[in-house]
Each structure stands twice: as C-alpha cells, then as structure tokens.
Short mmCIF file of C-alpha atoms in Angstrom, two decimals:
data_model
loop_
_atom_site.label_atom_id
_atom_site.label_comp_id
_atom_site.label_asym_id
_atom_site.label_seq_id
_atom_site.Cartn_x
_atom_site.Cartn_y
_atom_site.Cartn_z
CA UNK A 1 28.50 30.33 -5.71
CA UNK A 2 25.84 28.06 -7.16
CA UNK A 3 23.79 28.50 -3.75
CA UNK A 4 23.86 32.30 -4.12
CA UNK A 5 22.97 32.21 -7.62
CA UNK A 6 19.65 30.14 -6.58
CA UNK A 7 19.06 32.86 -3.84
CA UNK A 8 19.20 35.96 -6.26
CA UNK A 9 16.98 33.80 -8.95
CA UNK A 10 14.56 32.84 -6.22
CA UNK A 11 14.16 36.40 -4.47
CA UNK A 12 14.05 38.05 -8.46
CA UNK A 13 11.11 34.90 -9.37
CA UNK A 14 9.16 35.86 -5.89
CA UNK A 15 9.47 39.83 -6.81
CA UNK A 16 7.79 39.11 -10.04
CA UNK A 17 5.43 36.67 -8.34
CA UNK A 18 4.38 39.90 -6.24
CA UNK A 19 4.22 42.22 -9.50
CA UNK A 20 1.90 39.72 -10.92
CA UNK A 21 -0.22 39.75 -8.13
CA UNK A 22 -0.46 43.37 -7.73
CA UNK A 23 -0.94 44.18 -11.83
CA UNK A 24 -3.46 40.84 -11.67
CA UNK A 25 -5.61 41.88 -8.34
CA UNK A 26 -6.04 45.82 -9.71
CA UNK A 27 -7.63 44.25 -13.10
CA UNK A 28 -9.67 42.23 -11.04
CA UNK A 29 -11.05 45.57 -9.07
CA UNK A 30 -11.66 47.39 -12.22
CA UNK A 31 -13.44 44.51 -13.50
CA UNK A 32 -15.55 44.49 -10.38
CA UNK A 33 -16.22 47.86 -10.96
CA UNK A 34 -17.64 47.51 -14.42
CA UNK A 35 -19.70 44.35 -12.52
CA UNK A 36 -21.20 46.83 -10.68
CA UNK A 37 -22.76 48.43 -13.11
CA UNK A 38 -25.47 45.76 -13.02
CA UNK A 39 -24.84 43.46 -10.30
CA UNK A 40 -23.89 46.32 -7.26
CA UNK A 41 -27.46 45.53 -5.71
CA UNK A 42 -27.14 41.66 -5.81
CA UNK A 43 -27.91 39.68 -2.56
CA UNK A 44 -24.99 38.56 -2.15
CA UNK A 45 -23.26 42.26 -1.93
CA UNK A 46 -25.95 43.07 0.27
CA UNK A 47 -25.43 40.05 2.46
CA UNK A 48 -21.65 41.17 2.98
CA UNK A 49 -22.56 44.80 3.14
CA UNK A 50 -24.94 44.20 6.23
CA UNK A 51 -22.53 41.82 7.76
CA UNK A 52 -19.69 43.93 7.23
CA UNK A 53 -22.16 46.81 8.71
CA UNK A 54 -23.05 44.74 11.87
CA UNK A 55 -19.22 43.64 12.64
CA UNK A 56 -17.78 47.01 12.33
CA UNK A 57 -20.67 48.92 14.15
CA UNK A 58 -19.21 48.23 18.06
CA UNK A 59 -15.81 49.22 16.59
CA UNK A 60 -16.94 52.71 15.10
CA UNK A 61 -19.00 53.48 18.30
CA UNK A 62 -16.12 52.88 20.27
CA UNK A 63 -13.43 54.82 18.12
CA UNK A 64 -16.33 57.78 17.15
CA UNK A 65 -16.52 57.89 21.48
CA UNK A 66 -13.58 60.16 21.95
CA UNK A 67 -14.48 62.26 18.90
CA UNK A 68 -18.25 62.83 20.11
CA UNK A 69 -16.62 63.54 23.79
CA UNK A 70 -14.64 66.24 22.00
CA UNK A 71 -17.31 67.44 20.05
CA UNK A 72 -19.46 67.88 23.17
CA UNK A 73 -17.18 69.30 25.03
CA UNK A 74 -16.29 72.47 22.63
CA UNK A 75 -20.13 72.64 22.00
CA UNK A 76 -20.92 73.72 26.09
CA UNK A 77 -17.65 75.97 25.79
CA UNK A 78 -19.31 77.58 22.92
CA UNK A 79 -22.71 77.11 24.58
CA UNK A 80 -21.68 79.05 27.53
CA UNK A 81 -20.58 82.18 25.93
CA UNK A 82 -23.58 82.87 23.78
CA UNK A 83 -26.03 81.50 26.79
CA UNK A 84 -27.50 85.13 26.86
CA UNK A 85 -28.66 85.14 23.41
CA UNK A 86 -29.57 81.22 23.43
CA UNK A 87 -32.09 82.28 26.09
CA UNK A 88 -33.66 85.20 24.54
CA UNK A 89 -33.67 82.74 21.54
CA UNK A 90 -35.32 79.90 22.98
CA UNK A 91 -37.96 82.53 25.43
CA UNK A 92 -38.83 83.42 21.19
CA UNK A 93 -39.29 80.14 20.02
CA UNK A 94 -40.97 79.06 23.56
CA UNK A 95 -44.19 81.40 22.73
CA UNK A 96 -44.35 80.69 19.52
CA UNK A 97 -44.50 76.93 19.80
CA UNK A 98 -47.63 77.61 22.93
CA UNK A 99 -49.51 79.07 20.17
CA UNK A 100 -49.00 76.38 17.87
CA UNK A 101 -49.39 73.87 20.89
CA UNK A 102 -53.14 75.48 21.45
CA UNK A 103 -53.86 75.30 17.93
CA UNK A 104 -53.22 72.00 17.15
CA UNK A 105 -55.31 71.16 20.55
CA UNK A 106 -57.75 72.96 18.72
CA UNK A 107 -57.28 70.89 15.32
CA UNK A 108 -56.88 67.81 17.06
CA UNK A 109 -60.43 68.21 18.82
CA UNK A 110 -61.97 69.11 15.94
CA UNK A 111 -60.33 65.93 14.14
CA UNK A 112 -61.94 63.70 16.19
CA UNK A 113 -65.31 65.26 15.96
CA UNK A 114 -65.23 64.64 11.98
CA UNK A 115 -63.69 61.19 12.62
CA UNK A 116 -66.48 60.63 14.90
CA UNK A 117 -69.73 61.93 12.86
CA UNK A 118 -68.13 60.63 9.92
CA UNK A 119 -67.44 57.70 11.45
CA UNK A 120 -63.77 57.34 10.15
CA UNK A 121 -60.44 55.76 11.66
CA UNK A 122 -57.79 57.63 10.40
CA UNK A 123 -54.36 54.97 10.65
CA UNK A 124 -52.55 54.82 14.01
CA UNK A 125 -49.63 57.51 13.83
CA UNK A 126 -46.12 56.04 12.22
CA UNK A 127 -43.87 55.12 15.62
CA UNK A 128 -40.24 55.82 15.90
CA UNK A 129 -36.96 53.59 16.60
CA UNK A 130 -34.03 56.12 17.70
CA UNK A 131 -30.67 55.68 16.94
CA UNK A 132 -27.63 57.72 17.27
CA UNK A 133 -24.99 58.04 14.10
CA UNK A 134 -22.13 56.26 14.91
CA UNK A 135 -20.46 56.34 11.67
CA UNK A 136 -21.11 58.41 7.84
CA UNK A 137 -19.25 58.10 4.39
CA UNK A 138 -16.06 60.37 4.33
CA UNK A 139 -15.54 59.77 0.47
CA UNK A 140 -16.34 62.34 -1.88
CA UNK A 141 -18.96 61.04 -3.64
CA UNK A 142 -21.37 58.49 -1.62
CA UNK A 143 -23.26 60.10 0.98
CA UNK A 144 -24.76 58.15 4.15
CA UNK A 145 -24.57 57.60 8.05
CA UNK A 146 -24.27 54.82 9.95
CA UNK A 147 -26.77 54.25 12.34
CA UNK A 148 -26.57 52.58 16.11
CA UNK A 149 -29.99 50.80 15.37
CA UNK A 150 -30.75 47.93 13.51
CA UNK A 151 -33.39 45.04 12.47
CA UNK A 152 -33.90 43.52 15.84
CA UNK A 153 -34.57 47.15 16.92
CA UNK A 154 -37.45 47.60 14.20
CA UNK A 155 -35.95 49.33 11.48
CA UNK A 156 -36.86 48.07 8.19
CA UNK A 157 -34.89 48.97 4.36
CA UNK A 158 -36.91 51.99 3.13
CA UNK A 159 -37.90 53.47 6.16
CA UNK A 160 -37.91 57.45 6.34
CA UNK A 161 -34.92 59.09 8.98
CA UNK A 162 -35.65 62.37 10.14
CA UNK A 163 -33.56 64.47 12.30
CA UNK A 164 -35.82 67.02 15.03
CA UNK A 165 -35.78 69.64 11.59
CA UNK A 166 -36.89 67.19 8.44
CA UNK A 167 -36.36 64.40 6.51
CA UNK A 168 -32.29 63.00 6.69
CA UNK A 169 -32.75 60.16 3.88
CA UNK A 170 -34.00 56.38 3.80
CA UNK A 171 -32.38 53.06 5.32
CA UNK A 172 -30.79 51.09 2.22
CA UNK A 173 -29.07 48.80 4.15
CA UNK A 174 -30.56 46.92 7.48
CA UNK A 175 -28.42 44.81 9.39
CA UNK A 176 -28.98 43.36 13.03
CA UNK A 177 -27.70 45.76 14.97
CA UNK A 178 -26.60 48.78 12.48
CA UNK A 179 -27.95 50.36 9.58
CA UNK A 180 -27.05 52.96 6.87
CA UNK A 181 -29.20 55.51 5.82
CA UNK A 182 -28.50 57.14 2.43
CA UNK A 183 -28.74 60.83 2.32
CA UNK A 184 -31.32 62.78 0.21
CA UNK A 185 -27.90 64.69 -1.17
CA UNK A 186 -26.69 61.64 -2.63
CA UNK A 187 -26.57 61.03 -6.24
CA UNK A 188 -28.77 58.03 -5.76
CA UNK A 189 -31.55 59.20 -4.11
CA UNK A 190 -34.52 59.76 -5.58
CA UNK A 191 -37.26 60.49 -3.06
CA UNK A 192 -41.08 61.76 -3.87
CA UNK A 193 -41.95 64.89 -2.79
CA UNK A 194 -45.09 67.26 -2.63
CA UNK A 195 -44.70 70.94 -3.02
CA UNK A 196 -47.46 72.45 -0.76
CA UNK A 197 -49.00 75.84 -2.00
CA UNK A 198 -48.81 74.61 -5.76
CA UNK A 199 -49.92 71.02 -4.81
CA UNK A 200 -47.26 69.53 -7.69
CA UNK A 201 -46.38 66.78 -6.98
CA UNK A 202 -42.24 65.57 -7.94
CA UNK A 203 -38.85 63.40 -7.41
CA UNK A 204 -36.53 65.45 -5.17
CA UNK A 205 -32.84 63.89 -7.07
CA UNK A 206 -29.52 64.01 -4.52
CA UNK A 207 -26.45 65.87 -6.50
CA UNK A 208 -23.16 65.09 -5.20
CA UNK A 209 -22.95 68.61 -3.50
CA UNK A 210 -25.27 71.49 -3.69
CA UNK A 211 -28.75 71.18 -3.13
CA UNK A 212 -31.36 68.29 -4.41
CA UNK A 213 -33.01 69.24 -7.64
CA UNK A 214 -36.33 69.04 -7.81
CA UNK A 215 -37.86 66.81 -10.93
CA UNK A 216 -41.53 66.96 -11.79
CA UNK A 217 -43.50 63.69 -13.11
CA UNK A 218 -45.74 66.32 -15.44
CA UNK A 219 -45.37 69.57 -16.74
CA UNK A 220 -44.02 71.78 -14.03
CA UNK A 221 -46.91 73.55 -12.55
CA UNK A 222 -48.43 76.92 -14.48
CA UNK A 223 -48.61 78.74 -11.45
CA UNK A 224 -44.59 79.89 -9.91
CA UNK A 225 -43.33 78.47 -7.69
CA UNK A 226 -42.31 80.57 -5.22
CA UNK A 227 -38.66 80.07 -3.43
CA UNK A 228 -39.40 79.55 0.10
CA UNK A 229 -42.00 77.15 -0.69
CA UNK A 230 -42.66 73.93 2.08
CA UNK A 231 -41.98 71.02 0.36
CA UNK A 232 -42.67 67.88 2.27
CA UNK A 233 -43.06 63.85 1.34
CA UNK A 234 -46.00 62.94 -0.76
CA UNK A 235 -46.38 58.92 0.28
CA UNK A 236 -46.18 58.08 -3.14
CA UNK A 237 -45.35 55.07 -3.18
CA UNK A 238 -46.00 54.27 0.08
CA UNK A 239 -42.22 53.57 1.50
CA UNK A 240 -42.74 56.62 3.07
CA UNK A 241 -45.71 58.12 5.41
CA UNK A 242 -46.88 61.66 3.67
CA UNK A 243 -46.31 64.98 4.97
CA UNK A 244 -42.89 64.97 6.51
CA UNK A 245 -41.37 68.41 5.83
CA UNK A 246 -38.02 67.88 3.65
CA UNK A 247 -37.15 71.54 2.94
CA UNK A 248 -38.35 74.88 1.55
CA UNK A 249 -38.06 75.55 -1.98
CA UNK A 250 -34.49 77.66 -3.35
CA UNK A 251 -33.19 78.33 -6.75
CA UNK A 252 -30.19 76.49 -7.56
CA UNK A 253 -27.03 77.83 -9.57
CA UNK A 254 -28.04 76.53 -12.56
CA UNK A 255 -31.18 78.41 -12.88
CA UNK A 256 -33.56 74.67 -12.12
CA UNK A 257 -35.63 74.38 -8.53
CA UNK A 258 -33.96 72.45 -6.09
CA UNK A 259 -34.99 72.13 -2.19
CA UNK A 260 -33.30 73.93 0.86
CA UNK A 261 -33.21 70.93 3.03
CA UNK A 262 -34.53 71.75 7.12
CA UNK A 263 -32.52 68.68 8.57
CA UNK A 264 -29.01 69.46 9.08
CA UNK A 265 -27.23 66.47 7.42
CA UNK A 266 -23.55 67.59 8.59
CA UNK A 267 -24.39 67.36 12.29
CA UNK A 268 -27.07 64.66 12.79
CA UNK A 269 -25.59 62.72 15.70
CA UNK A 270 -29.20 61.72 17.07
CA UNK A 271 -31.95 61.12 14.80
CA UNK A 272 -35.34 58.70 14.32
CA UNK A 273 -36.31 55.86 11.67
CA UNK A 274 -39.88 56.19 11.34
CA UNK A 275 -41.52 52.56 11.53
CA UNK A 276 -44.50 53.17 9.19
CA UNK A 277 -46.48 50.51 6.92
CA UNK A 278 -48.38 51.69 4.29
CA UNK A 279 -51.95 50.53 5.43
CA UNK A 280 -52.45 47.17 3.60
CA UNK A 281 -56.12 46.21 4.78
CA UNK A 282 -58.86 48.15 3.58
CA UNK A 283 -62.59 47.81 4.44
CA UNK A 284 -64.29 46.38 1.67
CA UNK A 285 -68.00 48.67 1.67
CA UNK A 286 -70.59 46.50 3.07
CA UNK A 287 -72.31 43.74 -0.03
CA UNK A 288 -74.72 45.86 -1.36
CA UNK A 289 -78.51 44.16 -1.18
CA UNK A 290 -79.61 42.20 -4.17
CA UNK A 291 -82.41 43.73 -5.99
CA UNK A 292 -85.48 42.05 -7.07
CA UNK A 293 -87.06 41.44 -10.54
CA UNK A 294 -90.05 44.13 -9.91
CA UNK A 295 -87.17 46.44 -8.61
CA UNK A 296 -85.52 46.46 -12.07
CA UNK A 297 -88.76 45.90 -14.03
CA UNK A 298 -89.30 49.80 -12.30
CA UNK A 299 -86.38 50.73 -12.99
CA UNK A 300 -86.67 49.37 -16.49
CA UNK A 301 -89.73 51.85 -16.80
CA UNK B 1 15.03 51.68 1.81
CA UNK B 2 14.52 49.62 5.01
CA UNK B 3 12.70 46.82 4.68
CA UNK B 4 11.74 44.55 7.43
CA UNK B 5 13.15 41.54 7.83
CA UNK B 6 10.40 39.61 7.58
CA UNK B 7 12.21 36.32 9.45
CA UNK B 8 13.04 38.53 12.35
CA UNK B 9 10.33 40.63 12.93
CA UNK B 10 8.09 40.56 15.99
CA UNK B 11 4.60 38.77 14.80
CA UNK B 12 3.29 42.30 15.96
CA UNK B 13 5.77 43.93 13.36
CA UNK B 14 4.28 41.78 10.82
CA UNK B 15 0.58 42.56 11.26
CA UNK B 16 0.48 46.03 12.32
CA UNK B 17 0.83 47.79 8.72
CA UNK B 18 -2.58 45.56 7.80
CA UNK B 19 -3.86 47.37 10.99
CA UNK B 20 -2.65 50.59 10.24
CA UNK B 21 -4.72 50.43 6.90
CA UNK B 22 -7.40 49.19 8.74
CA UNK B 23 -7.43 51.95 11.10
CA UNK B 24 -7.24 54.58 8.20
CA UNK B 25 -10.06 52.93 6.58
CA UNK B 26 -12.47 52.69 9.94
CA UNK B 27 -10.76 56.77 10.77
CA UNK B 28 -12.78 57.62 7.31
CA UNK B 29 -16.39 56.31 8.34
CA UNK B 30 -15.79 57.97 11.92
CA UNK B 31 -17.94 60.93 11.53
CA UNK B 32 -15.11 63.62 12.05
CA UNK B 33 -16.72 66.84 10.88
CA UNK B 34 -13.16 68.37 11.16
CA UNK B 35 -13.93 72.14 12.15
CA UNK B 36 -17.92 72.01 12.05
CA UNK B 37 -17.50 69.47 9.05
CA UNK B 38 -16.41 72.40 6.75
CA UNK B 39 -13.01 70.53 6.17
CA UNK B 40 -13.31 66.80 4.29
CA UNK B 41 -12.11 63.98 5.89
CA UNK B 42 -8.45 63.16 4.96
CA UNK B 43 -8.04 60.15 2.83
CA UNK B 44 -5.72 58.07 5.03
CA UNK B 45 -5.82 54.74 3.72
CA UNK B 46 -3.98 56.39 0.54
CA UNK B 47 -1.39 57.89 2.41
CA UNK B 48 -0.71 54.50 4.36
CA UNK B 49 -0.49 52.24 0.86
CA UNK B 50 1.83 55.12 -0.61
CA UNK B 51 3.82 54.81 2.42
CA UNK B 52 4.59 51.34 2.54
CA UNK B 53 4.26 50.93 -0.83
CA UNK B 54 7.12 52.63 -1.30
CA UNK B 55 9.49 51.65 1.50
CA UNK B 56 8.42 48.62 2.87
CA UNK B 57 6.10 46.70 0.45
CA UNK B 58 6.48 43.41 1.26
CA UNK B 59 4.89 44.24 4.95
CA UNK B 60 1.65 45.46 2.65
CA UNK B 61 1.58 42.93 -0.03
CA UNK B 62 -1.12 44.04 -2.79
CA UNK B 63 -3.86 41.16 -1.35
CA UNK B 64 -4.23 42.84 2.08
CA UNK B 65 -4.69 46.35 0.03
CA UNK B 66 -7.09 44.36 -2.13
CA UNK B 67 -8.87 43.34 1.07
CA UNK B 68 -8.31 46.69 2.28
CA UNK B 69 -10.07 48.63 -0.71
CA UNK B 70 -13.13 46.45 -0.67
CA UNK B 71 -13.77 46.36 2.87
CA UNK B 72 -13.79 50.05 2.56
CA UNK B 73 -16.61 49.49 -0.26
CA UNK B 74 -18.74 47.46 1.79
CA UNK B 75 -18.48 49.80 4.56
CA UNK B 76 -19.73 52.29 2.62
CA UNK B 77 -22.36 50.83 1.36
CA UNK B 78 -21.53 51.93 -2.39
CA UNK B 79 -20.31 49.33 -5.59
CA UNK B 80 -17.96 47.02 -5.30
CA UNK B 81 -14.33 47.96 -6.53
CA UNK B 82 -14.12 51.37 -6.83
CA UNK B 83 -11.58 51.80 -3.64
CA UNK B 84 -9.79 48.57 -4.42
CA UNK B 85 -9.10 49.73 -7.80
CA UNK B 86 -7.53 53.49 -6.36
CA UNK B 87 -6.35 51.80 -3.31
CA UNK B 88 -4.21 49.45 -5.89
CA UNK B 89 -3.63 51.61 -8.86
CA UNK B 90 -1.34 53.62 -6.30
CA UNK B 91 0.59 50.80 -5.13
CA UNK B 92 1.22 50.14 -9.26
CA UNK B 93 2.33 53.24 -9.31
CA UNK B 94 4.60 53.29 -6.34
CA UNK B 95 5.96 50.30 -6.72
CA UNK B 96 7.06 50.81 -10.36
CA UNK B 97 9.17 54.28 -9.04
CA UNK B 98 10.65 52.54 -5.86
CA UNK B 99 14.33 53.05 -7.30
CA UNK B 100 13.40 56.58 -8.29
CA UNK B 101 12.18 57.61 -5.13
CA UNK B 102 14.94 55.75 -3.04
CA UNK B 103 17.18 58.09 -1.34
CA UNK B 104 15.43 61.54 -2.21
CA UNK B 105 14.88 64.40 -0.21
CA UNK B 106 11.56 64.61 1.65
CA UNK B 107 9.83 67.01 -0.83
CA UNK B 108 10.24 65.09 -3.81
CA UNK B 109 8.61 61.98 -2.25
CA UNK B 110 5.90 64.05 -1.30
CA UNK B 111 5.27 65.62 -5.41
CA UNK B 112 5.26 62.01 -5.88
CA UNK B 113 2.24 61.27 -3.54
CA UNK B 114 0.78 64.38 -5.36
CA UNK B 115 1.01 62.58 -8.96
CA UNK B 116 -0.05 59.39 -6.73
CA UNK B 117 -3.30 61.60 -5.43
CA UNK B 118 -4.13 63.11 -8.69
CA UNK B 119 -4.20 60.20 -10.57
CA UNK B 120 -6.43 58.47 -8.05
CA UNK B 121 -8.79 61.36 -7.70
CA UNK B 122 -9.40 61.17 -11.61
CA UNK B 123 -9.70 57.67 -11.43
CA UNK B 124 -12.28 57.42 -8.46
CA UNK B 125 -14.48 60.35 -10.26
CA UNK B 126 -13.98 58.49 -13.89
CA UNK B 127 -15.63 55.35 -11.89
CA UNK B 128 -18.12 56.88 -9.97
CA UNK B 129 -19.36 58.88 -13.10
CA UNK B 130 -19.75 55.43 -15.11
CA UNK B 131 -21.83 53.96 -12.25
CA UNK B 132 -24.00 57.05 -12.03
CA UNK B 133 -24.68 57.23 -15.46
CA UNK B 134 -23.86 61.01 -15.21
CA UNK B 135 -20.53 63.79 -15.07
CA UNK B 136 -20.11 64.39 -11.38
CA UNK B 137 -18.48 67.47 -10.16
CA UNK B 138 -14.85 66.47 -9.53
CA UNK B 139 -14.64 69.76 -6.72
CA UNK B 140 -15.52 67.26 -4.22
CA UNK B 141 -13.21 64.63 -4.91
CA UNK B 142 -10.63 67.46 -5.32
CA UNK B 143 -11.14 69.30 -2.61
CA UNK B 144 -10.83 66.06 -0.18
CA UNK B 145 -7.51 64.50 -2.14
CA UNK B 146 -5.87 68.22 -1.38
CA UNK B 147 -6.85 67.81 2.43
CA UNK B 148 -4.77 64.56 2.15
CA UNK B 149 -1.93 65.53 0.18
CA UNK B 150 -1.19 68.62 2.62
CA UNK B 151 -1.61 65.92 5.55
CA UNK B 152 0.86 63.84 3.91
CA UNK B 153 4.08 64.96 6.55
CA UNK B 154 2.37 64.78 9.21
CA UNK B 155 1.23 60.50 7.93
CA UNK B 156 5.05 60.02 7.15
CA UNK B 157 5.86 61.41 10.29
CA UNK B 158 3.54 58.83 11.67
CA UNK B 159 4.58 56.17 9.85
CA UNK B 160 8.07 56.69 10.95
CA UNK B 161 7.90 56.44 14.38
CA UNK B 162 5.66 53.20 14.01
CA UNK B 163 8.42 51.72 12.16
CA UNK B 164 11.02 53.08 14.30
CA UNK B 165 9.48 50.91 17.20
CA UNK B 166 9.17 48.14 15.11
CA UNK B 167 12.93 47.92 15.53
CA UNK B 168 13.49 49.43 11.68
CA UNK B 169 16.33 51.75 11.19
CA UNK B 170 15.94 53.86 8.22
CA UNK B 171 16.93 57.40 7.09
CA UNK B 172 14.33 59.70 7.85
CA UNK B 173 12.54 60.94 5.01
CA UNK B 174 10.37 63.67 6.37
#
C-alpha cells in the first residue's frame, strides 16, 4: 500500500517536473525572441548559423535528390509536348541574340580603342563561383536559398547571386561548404538600385510577398517614371558590382513603384555568386613638379 | 491514449519521434515547390509536436521540441526563438487538453489542431512583425498554416502506422 502510494506521488511529482519544463523552456523562447531584437546578428548566432548551415548541407542535397529527380523528370514530359513551339521560340530568341552578339563585338572593339588612346584600364570583369540550391526557407515570412557552395569555394557574405535572368539576392550567411542567400523579396533586404532612363538612383526594400518597393534617397525624380523601366544595381556601396539588371519597373497595388523582378526566385535550382571586390587601389596622379620662385613671382604678376 | 512504455521500448522506439521532427523540420528547407511552387510548403514539424503531444508526450519531451524549434531557426537563417516559441506554445496547448481530447472521434482532434494552428499562425506573425519593426501581411502565414491543417489526416495517418510498428497498440484516431 505504502509502496504504491510512493509510485502514484512519484509519477504525479515527475508529471509536474515535465509541466515545469515545458511552461519554463517556452518563456525562455519568447525571451529569446525579444533578444533578438538586438542581438539576432551577434557572432555567436552567426557562428551556429554557419555551422548548423555546413552540417545540414550533405543532408538536404541528399533528401532534395529525389525531389529534383522528380522535378526533372515532369519538366522533359512537359518539354516534349510543347517541343514545337520551344523551337520556334528559341529559332526567335537565336537571331535576336546574333544581333546583339555583333553589336557588342562592335562595342567591345570600340572599348578598347578609348581604353587604349585614353590610356585607361577599366577593372578585370567580376568572376563567378556556381552553385546549385540545395535547400530555401519554407516559412512564411523569411525568404532565402540554400546554396551548394561555400567559403572554400570563394563565396564571400555580401556577394551578389544572379540567376541566367537578374539579380536573386546577396549571401548573408557563408559557411565552408554552404551558404544562404537572402532574397531581394524578403523583408530584410534592402539593396541599391539605379533606375536607367531617369538615372535616379534608390533602395529596392523586399515585402513579405508582392513585389519590392522601390525607395528613393532624394526626391523621387521630376520626370515619370515609366512602368517597364530597366532597373539594375547601382554599386553603391560597393558590395555589389554596378549594372546587374534586377527587374523592370511595375506599379504596385498600393499605388507606390516597386520592381518586376527578371530572375525567377521560385525556380532557381542553378544560379552564380558573383566574386567581385570593389577596386581598393587607386593610382595616385603622378607628384606634380615643384615650381620655382621666378615661376610664382610670374605668376604673382 | 497509448503511451509507450518507455522501459520496454526498442532504443529505436525511443529516438525515432526526435527523428520524425527532425525530418519535418529538414522536409521544410527541401525546396519542394509543390505544383510549380504555387502551393506553400506544409508545416510538418507542427503537425508532428501536436501529434505526440497529445498521445504520446513523454516520447517528445518539451527539450527535444525546444531543440527542435531552434534548430529550425538556425537553419533558416532568421532570429533566434521564433519557431521554438510556436513549436512549444502548441505542446502548452496540447498538453493542457490531453483528457479532453482522449477518446474523441477523429474530427474533433483535428478542430483541435485547427485552434492549435491558428493560434500559432498569430503568434509567429505577432513575432515576426516585432522583429521587423513593421505589420506584415498575415495572408502568407495563413495561407501556409491552411496547407497544413488540411494535411493534418494524412500526418496522423502517418504517425499511426509509425507507432503501430513501434509495437504500440492504440485506437485509431483517424
């Protein structure tokens, strides 16, 4: 009797153990939460989030395989039954890209003539580190992919990712092997942006769906802007190289300018970090030649 | 409700609901795109802590779903806490409704994982609008919580036949 009374106190005191636990570890994640608010960015968060990144990268790959199988499997069934108009699609886009091929031969002749008789050396083109996506945020809010390259492939924390249409988003996190790129749709983003035609330069802000807003430094620009309009990086900053096309301009619900994007963020699967510097040394002009007393006693009329 | 016998069970019986949620939680950063992405991607790890919240929780004590809930944070890259605090705030609220939910018919358990959804939808976008600094649209958030709730027979189905081969006998609920 006494034994089973011990057993029934013992199994109530370990249930109540477990309640406290529970109620004790959920006020400890909301007060994590309200942490943060000003410590989410600290290095030791980032430390964990890169070596969480780099652990679980080989294990998304590897469960993401069958999906991507799938996925490429149904995309050459679809593939084959619109093959006629693919064709006639891609015969289009064939001829138009051979004109622009033999203009920018053209252009690129005629830049080195200027670099030569102005004897200029424009910086060596931005290289590229590709990566496939082997992962991407499936929560409501956060937007970002996972990618399959990391540091000891080259790819550095603020480097541009651009899919074969325009600009994805930016690395935020860099581990060893893996990276995460946050998406230019994200709330969080905040990217700088030049919008050609006008030549305003703004902030192109992520919204957690619909399209990026567009947020000028000044006064928006007297002259409209028309919807359609190339918008493309602007360097500022110099994170990221200028001039890679981000989208066209659109109007957004709400009556404000936000951007079209070109890169398809819902089926990147292979994309490129671009590995660019901002160029740090600059030529200092050559020491100009000291002048002499009866130089400045002319001058001095 | 059956609950393991935690003396008895297989050491693979005792791990595998900490590797079910672990599963869910890797499932969500898999890059899905259910039909051409159009669809959100269910949140699973919910449906797994409702689940054995609420008949087995002493396989899925509240420090693995702790564990679970930030390991999701870190994998996505975002603050720290938010998906501990939802992952955890449903297993409060399962747990406190165990005896009310013991022994009902399939559809009430699954208006219960409803309340259990709503509450954590408002929760997550009540968070996530604090460390924004701004109102985010909660269409989003609501649109992906309904993809889960209307998944949630085919999770408990699921989560029956794992526990069936784990040697549990228990009324079927779904």
């Amino acid at each position: 009797m006494t034994s089973l009374g011990y057993a029934k106190r013992d199994g109530l005191r370990r249930r109540e153990e477990r309640r406290y636990g529970l109620i004790f570890l959920t006020a400890l994640s909301f007060f994590m939460v309200l942490f943060s608010l000003y410590g989410a960015q600290a290095s030791v968060f980032e430390k964990a989030r890169e070596s969480v990144l780099d652990t679980f990268a080989p294990v998304l790959s590897v469960v993401g395989a069958p999906v991507r199988w799938t996925e490429a499997r149904v995309g050459d069934v679809q593939d084959y039954f619109r093959i006629k108009a693919e064709n006639e699609r891609l015969r289009e886009e064939n001829a138009e890209l051979r004109t622009w091929m033999h203009e920018a031969l053209t252009l690129r002749s005629q830049l080195a003539y200027y670099e030569t008789i102005l004897d200029t050396h424009l910086p060596a083109p931005a290289a590229y580190v590709d990566a496939a996506v082997i992962g991407e945020n499936g929560g409501p809010y956060q937007q970002a992919l996972i990618l399959s390259a990391g540091r000891d492939d080259g790819v550095r924390k603020g480097s541009a990712v651009v899919d074969d249409e325009g600009l994805l988003g930016r690395i935020v996190t860099a581990g060893r092997g893996a990276s995460r790129v946050l998406l230019l749709t994200d709330y969080e983003s905040r990217t700088p942006v030049f919008v050609e035609g006008v030549g305003a330069e703004a902030l192109l802000a992520g919204r957690a769906g619909g399209l990026p807003v567009l947020q000028f430094f000044a006064e928006p620009p007297a002259d409209p802007i028309e919807v359609g309009t190339r918008v493309v990086t602007s360097g500022a900053g110099g994170l990221l190289p200028r001039g890679i096309p981000v989208g066209a301009v659109a109007a957004r619900p709400d009556g404000t300018l936000g951007v079209a994007l070109y890169a398809d963020l819902g089926k990147a699967d292979l994309v490129r970090v671009v590995d660019y510097a901002f160029p740090q040394e600059v030529e200092e002009p050559a020491a100009e030649t000291t002048i002499s007393a009866s130089e400045v006693a002319s001058l001095g009329g | 409700m059956g609950e393991l016998n935690q003396s008895e069970a297989s050491p693979w019986a005792l791990i595998a609901p900490a590797l079910v949620l672990l599963a869910a939680i890797l499932l969500l950063s898999v890059p899905l795109r259910l039909f051409q992405g159009v669809v959100p991607t269910p949140i699973l790890p919910l449906a797994v802590v409702f689940l054995y919240g609420l008949y087995d929780p002493r396989s899925l004590p509240a420090p693995v779903v702790f564990a679970g809930g930030l390991l999701h944070d870190l994998l996505y890259g975002g603050p720290i806490g938010p998906w501990a605090s939802v992952y955890l705030l449903g297993l409060v609220l399962i747990s406190g409704q165990r005896t009310y939910f013991a022994g009902r018919v399939r559809d009430v358990v699954w208006a219960g994982f409803w309340v259990v959804l709503l509450v954590s939808m408002i929760v997550l976008w009540a968070e996530m609008s604090l460390l924004t600094g701004a109102w985010l649209p909660i269409l989003p958030a609501a649109g992906q919580f309904a993809v889960t709730g209307l998944l949630y027979p085919l999770c408990a189905y699921a989560f029956f036949a794992l526990r069936a081969r784990a040697g549990v006998r228990e009324e079927w609920q779904v």
